[in-house]
Coordinates of C-alpha atoms and ligand atoms in Angstrom, one line a residue:
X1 CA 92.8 78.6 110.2
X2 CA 94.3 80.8 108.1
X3 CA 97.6 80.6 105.7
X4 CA 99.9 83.3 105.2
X5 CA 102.8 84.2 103.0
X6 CA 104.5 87.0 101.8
X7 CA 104.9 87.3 97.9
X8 CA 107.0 89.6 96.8
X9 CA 106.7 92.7 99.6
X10 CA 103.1 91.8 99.9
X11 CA 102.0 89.6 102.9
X12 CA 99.2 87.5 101.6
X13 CA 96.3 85.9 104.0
X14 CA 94.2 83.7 103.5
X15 CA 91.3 82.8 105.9
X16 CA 90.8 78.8 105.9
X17 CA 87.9 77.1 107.1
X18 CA 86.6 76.1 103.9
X19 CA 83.8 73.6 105.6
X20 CA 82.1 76.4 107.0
X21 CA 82.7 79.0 104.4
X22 CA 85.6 80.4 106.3
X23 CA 83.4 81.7 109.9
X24 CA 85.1 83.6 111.8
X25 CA 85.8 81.9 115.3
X26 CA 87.8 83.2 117.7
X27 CA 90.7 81.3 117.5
X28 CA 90.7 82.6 113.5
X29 CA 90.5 86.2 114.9
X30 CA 93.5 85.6 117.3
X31 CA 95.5 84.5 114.4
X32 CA 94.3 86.7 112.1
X33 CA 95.6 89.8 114.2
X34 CA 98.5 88.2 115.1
X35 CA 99.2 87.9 111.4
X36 CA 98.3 91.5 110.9
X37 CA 100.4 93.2 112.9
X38 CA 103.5 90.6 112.2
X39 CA 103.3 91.5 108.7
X40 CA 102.9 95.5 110.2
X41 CA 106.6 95.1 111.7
X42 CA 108.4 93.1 109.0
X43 CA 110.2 95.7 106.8
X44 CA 109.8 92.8 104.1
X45 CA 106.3 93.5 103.8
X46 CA 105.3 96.9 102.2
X47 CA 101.2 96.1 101.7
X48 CA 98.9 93.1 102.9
X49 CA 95.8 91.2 100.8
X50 CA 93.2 89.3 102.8
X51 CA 91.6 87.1 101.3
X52 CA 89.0 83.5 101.7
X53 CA 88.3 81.3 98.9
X54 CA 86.6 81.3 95.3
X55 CA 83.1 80.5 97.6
X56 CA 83.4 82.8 100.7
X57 CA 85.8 85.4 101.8
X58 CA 83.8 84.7 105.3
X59 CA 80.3 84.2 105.7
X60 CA 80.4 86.1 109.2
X61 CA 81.0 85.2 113.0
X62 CA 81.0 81.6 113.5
X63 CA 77.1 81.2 114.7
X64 CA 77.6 77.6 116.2
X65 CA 80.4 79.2 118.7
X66 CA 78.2 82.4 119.5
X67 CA 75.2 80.5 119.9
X68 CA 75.3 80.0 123.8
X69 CA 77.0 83.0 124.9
X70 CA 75.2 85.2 127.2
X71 CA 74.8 88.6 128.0
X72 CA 77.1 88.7 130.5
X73 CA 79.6 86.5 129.0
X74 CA 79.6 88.5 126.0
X75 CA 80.2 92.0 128.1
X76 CA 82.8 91.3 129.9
X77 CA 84.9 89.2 127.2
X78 CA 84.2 91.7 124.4
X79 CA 84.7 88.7 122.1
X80 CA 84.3 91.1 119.0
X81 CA 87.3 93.4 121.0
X82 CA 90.2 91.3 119.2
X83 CA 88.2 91.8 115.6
X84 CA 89.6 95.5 115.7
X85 CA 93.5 94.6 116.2
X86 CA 93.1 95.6 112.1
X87 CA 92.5 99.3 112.7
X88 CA 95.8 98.8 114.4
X89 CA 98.0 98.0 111.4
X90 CA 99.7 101.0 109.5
X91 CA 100.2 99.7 106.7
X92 CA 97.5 99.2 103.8
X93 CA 95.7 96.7 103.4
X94 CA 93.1 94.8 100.6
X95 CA 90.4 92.8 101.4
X96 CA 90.5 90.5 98.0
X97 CA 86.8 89.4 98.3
X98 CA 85.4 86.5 96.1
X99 CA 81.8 84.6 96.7
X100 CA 80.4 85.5 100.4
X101 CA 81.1 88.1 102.5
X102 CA 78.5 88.9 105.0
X103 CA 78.0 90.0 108.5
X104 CA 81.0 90.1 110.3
X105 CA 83.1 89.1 107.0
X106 CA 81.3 92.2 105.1
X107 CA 82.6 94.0 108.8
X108 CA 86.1 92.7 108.3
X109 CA 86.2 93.6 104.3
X110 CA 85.0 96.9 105.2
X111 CA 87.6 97.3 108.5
X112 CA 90.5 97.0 105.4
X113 CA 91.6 99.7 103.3
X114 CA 89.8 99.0 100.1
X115 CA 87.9 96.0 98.7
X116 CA 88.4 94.5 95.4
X117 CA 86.0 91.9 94.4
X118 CA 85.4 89.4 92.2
X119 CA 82.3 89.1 89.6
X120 CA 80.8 86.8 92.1
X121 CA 81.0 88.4 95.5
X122 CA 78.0 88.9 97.3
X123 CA 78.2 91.3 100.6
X124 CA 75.7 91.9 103.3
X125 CA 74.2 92.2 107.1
X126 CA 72.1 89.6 107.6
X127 CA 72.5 89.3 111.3
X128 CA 68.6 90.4 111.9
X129 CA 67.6 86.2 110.6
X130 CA 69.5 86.0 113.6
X131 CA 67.3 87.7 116.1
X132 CA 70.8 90.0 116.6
X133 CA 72.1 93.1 114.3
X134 CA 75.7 94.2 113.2
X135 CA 78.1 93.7 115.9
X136 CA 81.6 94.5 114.3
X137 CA 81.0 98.1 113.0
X138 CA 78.8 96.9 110.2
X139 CA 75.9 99.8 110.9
X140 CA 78.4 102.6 110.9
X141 CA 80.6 101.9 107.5
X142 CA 78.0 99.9 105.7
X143 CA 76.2 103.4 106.4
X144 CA 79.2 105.2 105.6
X145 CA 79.8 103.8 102.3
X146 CA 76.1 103.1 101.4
X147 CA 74.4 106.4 102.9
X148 CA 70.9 105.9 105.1
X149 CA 68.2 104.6 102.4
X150 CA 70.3 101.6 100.9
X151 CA 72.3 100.8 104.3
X152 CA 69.1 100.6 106.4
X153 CA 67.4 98.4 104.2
X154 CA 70.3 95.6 104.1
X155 CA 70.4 95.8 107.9
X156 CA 66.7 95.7 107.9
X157 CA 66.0 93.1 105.9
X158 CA 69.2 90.9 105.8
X159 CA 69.1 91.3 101.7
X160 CA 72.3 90.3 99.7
X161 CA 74.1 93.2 97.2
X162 CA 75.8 91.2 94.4
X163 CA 79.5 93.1 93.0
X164 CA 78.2 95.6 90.7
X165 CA 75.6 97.1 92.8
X166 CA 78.8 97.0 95.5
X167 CA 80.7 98.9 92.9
X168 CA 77.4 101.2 92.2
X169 CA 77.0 101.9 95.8
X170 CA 80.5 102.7 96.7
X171 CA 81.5 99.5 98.8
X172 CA 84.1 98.3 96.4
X173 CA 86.7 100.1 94.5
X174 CA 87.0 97.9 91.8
X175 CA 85.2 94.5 90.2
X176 CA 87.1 92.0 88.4
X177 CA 86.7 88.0 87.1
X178 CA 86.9 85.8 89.8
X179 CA 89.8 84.1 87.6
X180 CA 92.0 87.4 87.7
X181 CA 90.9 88.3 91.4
X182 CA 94.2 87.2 92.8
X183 CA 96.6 88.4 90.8
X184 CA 94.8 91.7 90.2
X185 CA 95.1 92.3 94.3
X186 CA 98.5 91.2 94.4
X187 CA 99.1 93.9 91.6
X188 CA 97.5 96.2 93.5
X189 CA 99.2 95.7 96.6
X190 CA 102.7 95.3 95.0
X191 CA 102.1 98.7 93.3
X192 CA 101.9 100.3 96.7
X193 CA 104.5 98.2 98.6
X194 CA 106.7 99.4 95.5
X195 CA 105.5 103.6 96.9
X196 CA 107.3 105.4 99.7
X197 CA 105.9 103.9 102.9
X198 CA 106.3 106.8 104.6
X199 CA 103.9 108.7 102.1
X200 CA 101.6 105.4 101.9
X201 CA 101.0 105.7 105.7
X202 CA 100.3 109.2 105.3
X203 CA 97.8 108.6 102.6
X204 CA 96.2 106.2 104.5
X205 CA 95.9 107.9 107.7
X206 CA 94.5 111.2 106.7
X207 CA 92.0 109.1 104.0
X208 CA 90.7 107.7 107.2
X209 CA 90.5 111.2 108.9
X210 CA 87.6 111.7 106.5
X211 CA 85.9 109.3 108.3
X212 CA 86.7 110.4 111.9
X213 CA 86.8 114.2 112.0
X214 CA 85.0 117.1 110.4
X215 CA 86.0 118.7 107.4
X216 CA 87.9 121.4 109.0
X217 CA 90.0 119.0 111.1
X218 CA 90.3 116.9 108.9
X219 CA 92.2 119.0 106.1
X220 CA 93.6 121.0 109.1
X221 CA 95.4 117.3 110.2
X222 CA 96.0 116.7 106.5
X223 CA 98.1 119.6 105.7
X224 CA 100.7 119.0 108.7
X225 CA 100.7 115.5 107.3
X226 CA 101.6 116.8 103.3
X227 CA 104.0 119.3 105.0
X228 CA 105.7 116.9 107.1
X229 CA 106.7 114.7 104.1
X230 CA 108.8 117.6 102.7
X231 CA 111.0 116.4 105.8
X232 CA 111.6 113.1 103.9
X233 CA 114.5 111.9 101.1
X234 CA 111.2 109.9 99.4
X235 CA 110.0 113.7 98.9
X236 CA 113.2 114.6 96.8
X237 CA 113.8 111.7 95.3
X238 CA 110.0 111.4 94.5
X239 CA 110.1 114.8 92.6
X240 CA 113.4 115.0 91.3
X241 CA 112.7 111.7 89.3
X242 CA 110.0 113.6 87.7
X243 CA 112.0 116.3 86.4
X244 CA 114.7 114.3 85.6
X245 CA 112.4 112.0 83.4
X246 CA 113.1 108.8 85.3
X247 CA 111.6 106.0 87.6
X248 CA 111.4 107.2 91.5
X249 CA 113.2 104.9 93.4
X250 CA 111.9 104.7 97.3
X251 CA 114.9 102.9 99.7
Ligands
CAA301 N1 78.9 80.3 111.3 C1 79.1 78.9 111.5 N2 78.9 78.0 110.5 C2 78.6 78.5 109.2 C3 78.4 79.9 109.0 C4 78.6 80.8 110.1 N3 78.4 82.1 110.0 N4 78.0 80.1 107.7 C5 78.1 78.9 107.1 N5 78.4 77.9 108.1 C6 78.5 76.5 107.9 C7 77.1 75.8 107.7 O1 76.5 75.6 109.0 C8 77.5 74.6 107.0 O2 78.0 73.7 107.9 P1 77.5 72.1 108.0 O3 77.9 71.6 106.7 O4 78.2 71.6 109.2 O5 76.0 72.2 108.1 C9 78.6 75.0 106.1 O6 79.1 76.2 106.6 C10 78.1 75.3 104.7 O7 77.1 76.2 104.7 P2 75.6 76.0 104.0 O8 75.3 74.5 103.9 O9 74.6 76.9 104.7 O10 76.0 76.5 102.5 P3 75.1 77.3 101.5 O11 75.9 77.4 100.3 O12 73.7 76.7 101.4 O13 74.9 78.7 102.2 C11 75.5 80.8 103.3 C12 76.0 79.6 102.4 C13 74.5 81.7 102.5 C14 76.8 81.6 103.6 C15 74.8 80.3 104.5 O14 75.7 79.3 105.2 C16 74.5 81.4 105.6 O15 73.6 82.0 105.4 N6 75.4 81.5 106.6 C17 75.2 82.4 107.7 C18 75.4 83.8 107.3 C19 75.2 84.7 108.5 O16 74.1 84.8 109.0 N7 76.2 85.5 108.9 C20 76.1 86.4 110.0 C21 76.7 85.8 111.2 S1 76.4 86.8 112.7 C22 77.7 87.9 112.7 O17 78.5 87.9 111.8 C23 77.7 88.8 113.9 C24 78.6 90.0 113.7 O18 78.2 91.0 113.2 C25 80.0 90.0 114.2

């Protein structure tokens, strides 16, 4: 259900179940995590892109194998629990997005580092033509990225946002041709396997403290972080190739 490969230092996924527009079952979710944090302990791997097809990075939970849950079922095999294996991995990764991504695949997009999309993405939370809402996180970082007036009406109304009003409303960092999608994220993520990972971890672990402290703890947490890098030879050699007019090189 989904391929994998590592290209370069960057471990490439692709979610595959192109005859339903890649929903994400269970088993996919399993496999998908497994992946994740594989590709977290290879030292091969510096940076990882997810990514679905030119039609649907993942057009949500598979409905056909939630339909018949119940309540209680649902409780006490948490069956969204494995979806979050991704706020696991250290190491940054891309959601490549082209054609759908909605309910749980806008969830999963937004659970990576940073989306890149393609001219024809389409995102959303559609979840209430369901009779249900949001169930992987999508009401807090759709909020989070959106803010109250645009977030609550998606939710509300299950309405689509095409790629530029993504890239408008602060869901995407960047919007390219569907044609140069892949190779732009590769790009991307070869750029920052090619970093010190020991810096990139930092980076990404006090970014993410500005979602999950207040301001004070936040840059309180961020400073130990910057000051603790002066403890590493990617620190030296990082600045001395500066002065010395050449190209850092991070072993
Ligand atoms: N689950 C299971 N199967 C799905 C699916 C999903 N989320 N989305 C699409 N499929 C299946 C369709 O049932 C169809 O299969 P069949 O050929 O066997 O009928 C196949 O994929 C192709 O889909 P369509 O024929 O509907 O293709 P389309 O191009 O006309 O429409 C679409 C594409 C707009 C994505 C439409 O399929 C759709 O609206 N899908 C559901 C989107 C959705 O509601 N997502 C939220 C799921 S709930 C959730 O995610 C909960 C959570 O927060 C964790």
């Amino acid at each position: 259900m989904i391929l994998s490969e590592i290209i370069g230092r960057v471990g490439v996924i692709r979610l595959n179940r192109p005859e339903v527009m890649n929903a994400l079952c269970d088993r996919l979710m399993a496999d998908l995590g497994a992946q994740l944090l594989a590709y977290d302990a290879d030292p091969a791997v510096g940076a990882m892109v997810i990514t679905g097809s030119d039609k649907a990075f993942a057009a949500g939970a598979d409905i056909k194998e939630m339909k018949d849950r119940t309540f209680p079922e649902t409780l006490l095999h948490d069956f969204i629990a494995p979806w979050e294996t991704i706020l696991q991995v250290k190491k940054p990764v891309i959601a490549a997005v082209a054609g759908v991504a909605l309910g749980g695949g806008c969830e999963l997009a937004m659970m990576t580092d940073f989306i890149l999309a393609a001219d024809n993405a389409k995102f959303g939370q559609p979840e209430i033509n369901l009779g249900v809402i949001p169930g992987a996180g999508g009401t807090q970082r759709l909020t989070r990225a959106l803010g109250k007036a645009r977030s609550m009406e998606m939710i509300l109304t299950g309405r689509l946002m095409g790629a530029e009003e993504a890239l408008a409303a602060h869901l995407v960092a960047r919007v390219v041709p569907l044609a140069d999608l892949q190779a732009e994220a590769l790009k991307t993520a070869e750029k920052i396997a090619s970093l010190s990972p020991v810096a990139v971890q930092m980076a990404k672990k006090a970014v993410n403290l500005a979602f999950e402290s207040h301001l004070s703890e936040g840059v309180r947490s961020e400073r130990v972080l910057f000051l603790s890098l002066f403890g590493t030879k990617h620190q030296q050699e990082g600045m001395a190739a500066f002065v010395e007019k050449r190209k850092a090189r991070f072993e």
